[in-house]
XYZ file of C-alpha atoms in Angstrom:
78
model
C 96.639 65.022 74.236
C 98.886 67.734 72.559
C 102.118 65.166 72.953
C 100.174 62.497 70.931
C 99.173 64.659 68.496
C 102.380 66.497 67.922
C 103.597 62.833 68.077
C 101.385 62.152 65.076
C 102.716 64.888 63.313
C 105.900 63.867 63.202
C 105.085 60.553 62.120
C 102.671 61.874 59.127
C 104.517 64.691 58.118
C 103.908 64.877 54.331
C 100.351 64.940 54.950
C 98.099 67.189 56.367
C 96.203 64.992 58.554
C 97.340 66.482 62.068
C 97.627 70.137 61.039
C 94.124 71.047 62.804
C 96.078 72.198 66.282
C 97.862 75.529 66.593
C 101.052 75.139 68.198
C 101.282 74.407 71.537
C 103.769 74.565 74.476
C 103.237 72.472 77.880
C 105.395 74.284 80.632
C 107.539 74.043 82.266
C 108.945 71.672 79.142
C 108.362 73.965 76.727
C 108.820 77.407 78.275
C 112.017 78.349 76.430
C 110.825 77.249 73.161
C 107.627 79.844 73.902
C 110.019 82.195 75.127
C 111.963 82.231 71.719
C 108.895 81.683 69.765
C 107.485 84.695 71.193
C 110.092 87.052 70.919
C 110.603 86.077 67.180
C 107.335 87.093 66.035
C 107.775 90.562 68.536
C 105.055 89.614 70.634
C 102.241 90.285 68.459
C 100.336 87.196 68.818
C 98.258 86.320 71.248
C 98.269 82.899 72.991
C 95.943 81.455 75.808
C 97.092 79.865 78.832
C 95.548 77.332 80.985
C 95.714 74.725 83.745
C 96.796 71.283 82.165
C 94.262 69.708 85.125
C 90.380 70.283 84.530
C 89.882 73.532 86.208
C 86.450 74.302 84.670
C 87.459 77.297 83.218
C 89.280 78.579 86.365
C 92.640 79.914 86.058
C 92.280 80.270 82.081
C 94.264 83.430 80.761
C 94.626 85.464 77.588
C 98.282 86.084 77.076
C 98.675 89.628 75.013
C 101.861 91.779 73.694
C 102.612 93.506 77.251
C 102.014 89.889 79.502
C 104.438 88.851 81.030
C 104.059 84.565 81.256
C 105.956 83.365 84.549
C 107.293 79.910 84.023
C 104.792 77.770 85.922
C 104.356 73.998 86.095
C 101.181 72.174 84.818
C 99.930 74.743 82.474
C 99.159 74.794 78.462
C 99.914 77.601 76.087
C 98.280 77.787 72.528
């Protein structure tokens, strides 16, 4: 879903349509760009991570300043 919709940004980008999403990184794909987004803001936001796969809640975790986010396959990050 995040693709499309960060697809849809891109397309409408003078509007403010798709802004409703915070940004989000699909790994392994997008673990540098996390990595870099991460270390410019010095760690102090906090991001969740979870399964890409219905998991029903399992495997869901709150990423803080001292976490350190192994790059894993199949897993979201917002």
């Amino acid at each position: 879903m995040w693709k499309n919709i960060q697809r849809a940004q891109k397309i409408f980008s003078g509007t403010n349509e798709f802004n409703f999403c915070p940004k989000t990184y699909v790994f392994p794909d997008d673990y540098r760009k996390f990595c870099l987004e991460r270390e410019s803001s010095g760690s102090k936001h906090m991001y969740i991570m979870k399964p890409c796969d219905s998991s029903c809640g399992k495997g869901i975790k709150v990423i803080g300043q001292k976490t350190q986010v192994n790059k894993k396959a199949g897993y979201v990050v917002s």
